[in-house]
GROMACS .gro file of C-alpha atoms in nm:
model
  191
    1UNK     CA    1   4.064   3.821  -0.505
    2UNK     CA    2   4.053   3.450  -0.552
    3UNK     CA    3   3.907   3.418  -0.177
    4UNK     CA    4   3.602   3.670  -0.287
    5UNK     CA    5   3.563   3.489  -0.581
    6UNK     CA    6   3.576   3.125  -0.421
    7UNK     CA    7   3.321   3.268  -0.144
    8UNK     CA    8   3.107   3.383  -0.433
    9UNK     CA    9   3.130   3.001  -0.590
   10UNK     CA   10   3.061   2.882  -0.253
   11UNK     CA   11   2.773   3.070  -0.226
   12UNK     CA   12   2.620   2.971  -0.550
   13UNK     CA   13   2.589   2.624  -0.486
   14UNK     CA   14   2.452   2.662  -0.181
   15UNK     CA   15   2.208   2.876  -0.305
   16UNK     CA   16   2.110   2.637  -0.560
   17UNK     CA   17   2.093   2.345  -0.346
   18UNK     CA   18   1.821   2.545  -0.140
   19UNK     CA   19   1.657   2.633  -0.414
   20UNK     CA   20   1.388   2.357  -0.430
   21UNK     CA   21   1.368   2.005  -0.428
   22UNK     CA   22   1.465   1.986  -0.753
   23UNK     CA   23   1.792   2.144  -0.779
   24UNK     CA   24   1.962   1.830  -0.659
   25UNK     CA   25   1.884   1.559  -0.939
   26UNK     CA   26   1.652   1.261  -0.866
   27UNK     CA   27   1.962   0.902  -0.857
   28UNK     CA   28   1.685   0.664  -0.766
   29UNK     CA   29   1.448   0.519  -0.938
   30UNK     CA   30   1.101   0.505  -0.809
   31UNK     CA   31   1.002   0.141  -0.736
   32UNK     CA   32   0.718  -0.075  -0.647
   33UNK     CA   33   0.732  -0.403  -0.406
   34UNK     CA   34   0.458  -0.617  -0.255
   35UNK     CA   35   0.558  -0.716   0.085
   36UNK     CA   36   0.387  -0.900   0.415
   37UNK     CA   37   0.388  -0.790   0.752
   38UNK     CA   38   0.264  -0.924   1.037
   39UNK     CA   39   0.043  -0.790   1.346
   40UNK     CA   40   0.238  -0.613   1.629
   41UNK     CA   41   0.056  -0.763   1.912
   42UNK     CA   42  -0.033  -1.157   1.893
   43UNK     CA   43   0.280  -1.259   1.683
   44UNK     CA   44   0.637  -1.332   1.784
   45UNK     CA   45   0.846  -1.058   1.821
   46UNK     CA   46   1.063  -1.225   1.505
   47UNK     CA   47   0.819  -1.132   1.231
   48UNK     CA   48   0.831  -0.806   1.064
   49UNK     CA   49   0.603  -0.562   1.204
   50UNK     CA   50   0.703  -0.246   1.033
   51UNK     CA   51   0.728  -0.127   0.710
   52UNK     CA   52   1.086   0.092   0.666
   53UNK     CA   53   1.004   0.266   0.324
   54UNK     CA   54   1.347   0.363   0.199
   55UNK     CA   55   1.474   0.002   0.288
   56UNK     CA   56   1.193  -0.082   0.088
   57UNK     CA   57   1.123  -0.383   0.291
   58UNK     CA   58   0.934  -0.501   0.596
   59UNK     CA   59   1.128  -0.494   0.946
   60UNK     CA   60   1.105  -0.574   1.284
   61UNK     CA   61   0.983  -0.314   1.543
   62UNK     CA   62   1.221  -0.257   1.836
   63UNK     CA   63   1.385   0.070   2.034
   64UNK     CA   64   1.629   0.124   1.679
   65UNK     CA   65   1.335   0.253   1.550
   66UNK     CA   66   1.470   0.119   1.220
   67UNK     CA   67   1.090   0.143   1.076
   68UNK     CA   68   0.867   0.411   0.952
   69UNK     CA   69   0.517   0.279   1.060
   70UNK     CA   70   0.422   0.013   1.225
   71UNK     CA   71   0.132  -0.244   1.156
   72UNK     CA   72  -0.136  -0.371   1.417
   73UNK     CA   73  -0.527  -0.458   1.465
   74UNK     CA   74  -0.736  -0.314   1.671
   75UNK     CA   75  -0.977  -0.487   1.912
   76UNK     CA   76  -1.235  -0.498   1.590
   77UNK     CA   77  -1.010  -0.604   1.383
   78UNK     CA   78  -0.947  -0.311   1.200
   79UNK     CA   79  -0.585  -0.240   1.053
   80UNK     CA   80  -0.407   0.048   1.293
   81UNK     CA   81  -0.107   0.187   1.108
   82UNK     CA   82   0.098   0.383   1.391
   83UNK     CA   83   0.402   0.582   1.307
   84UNK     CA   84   0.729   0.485   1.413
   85UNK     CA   85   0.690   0.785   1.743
   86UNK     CA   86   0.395   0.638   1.841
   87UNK     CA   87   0.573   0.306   1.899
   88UNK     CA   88   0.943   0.435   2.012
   89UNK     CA   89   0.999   0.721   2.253
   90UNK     CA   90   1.117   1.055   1.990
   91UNK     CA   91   1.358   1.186   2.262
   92UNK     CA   92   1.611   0.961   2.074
   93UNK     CA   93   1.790   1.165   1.789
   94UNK     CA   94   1.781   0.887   1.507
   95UNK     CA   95   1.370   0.838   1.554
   96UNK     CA   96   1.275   0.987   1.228
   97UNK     CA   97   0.939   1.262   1.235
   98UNK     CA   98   0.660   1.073   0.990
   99UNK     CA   99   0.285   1.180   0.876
  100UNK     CA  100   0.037   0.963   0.738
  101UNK     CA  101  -0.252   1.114   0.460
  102UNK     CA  102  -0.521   0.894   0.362
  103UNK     CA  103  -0.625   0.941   0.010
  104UNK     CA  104  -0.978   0.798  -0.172
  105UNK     CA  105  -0.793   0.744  -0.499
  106UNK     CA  106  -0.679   0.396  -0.587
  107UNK     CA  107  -0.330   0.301  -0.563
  108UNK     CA  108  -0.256   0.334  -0.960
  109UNK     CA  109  -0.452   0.681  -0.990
  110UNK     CA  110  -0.190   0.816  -0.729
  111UNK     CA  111   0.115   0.955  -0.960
  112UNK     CA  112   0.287   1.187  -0.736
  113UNK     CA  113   0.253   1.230  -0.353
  114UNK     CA  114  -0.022   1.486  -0.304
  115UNK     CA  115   0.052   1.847  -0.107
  116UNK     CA  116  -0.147   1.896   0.227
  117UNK     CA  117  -0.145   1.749   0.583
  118UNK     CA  118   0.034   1.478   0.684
  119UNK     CA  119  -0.086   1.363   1.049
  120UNK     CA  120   0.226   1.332   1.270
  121UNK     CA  121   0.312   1.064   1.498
  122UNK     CA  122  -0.105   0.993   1.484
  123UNK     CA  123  -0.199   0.602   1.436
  124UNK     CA  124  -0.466   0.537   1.135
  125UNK     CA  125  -0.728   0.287   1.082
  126UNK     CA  126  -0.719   0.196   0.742
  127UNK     CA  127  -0.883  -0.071   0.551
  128UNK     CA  128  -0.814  -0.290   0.272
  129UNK     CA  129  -0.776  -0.140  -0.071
  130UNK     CA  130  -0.754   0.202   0.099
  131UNK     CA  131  -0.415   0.387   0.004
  132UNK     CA  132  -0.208   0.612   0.255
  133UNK     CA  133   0.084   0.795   0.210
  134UNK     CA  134   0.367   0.778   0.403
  135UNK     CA  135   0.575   1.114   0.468
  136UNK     CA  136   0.910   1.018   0.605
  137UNK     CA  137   1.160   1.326   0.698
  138UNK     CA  138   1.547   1.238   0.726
  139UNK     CA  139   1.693   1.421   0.926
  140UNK     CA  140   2.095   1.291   0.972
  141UNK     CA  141   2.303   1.170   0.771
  142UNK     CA  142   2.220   0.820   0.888
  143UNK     CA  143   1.897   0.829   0.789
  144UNK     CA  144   1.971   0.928   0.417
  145UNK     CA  145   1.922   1.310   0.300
  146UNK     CA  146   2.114   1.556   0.316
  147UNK     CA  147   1.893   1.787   0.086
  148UNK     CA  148   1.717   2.076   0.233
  149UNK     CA  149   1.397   1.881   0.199
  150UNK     CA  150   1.466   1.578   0.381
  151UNK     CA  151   1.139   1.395   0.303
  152UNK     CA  152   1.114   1.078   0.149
  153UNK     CA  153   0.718   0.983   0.017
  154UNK     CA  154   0.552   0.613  -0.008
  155UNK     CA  155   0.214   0.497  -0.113
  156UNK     CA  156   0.117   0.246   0.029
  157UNK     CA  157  -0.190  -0.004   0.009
  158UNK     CA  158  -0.296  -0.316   0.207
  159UNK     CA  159  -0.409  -0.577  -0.014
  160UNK     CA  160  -0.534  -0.873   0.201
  161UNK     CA  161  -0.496  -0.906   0.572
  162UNK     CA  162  -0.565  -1.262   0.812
  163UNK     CA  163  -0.695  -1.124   1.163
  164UNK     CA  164  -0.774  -1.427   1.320
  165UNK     CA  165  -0.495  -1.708   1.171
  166UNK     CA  166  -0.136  -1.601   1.046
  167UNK     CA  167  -0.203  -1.166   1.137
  168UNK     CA  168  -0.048  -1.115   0.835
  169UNK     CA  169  -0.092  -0.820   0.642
  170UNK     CA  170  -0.034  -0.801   0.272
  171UNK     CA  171   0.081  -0.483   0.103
  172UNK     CA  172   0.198  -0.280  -0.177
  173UNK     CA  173   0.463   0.006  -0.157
  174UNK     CA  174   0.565   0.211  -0.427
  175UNK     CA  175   0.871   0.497  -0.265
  176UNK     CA  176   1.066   0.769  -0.430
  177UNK     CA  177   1.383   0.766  -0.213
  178UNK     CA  178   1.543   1.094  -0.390
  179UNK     CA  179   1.515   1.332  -0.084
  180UNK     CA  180   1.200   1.601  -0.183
  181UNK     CA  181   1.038   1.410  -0.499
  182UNK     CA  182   0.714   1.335  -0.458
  183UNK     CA  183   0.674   1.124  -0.795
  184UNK     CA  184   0.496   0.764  -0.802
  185UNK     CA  185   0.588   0.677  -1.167
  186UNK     CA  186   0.861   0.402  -1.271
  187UNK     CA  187   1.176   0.529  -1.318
  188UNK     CA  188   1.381   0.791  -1.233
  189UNK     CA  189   1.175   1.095  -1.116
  190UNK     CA  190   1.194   1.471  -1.271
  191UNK     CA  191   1.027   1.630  -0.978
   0.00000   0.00000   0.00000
């Protein structure tokens, strides 16, 4: 009897934990950090070319694929934001599956990540002031969620860039790193 009824216990939580998103409570707080990257091609391969959103930080672009996107020009000078599997071959298992969703809103009117497509492993022009989000999905346990929904969200707006001197690239990031939310607000997230 106490193996049925451990089964049944076992069962229960599992059930619960794929329930939703929300059945495993938010630990993280949502944050918001201005950062500066630089452009892939035409700097040293030193500077910080990628943005990894749960690190919260700007990184270098190399075969870890440590990143989430990855920040460039284009030949008119237009801001090219390509997805980590655009950059770094996805036959490795730790290269993480990421979407990019352009949105009209300004950064502050965007309070949760919105529902719909997220283009896959597609580079985006963007320009400055325009807002995309960021769909990251972590898969292992190295890569952070063990969830059912194994999606981290970032917004993420370029504030200034400098083409043709330093091809540096200023930005703001606000992420919710709790596996599933999709909430933008400070503080610990509900949903």
């Amino acid at each position: 009897m106490f193996r049925r009824l451990s089964a049944a216990a076992l069962a229960a939580v599992f059930l619960a934990a794929c329930s939703g998103t929300t059945a495993i409570p938010a630990t993280l707080p949502v944050t918001t950090d201005t950062l500066v990257a630089y452009a892939l091609s035409g700097t040293p391969a030193s500077l910080p070319s990628g943005l990894a959103v749960t690190l919260r930080s700007t990184v270098r672009v190399d075969a870890s694929a440590s990143f989430d996107v990855a920040f460039d020009f284009d030949s008119q000078g237009r801001i090219v934001v390509s997805p980590v599997r655009t950059i770094v071959s996805p036959l490795g298992s730790n290269v993480p599956l990421v979407g990019i969703q352009t949105s009209p809103l300004s950064f502050d009117a965007i309070t949760a990540a919105p529902s719909g497509y997220y283009r896959p492993d597609t580079a985006t022009v963007v320009i400055p002031g325009q807002v995309f989000i960021v769909l990251a999905t972590r898969q292992t346990a190295s890569q952070s969620c063990f969830t059912p929904s194994p999606r981290i969200y970032a917004k993420v707006v370029i504030d200034s860039v400098k083409p043709t001197t330093t091809r540096a690239i200023y930005l703001r990031q606000t992420v919710d790193p709790n596996c599933g939310f999709k909430s933008f607000q400070p503080g610990l997230p509900s949903r």
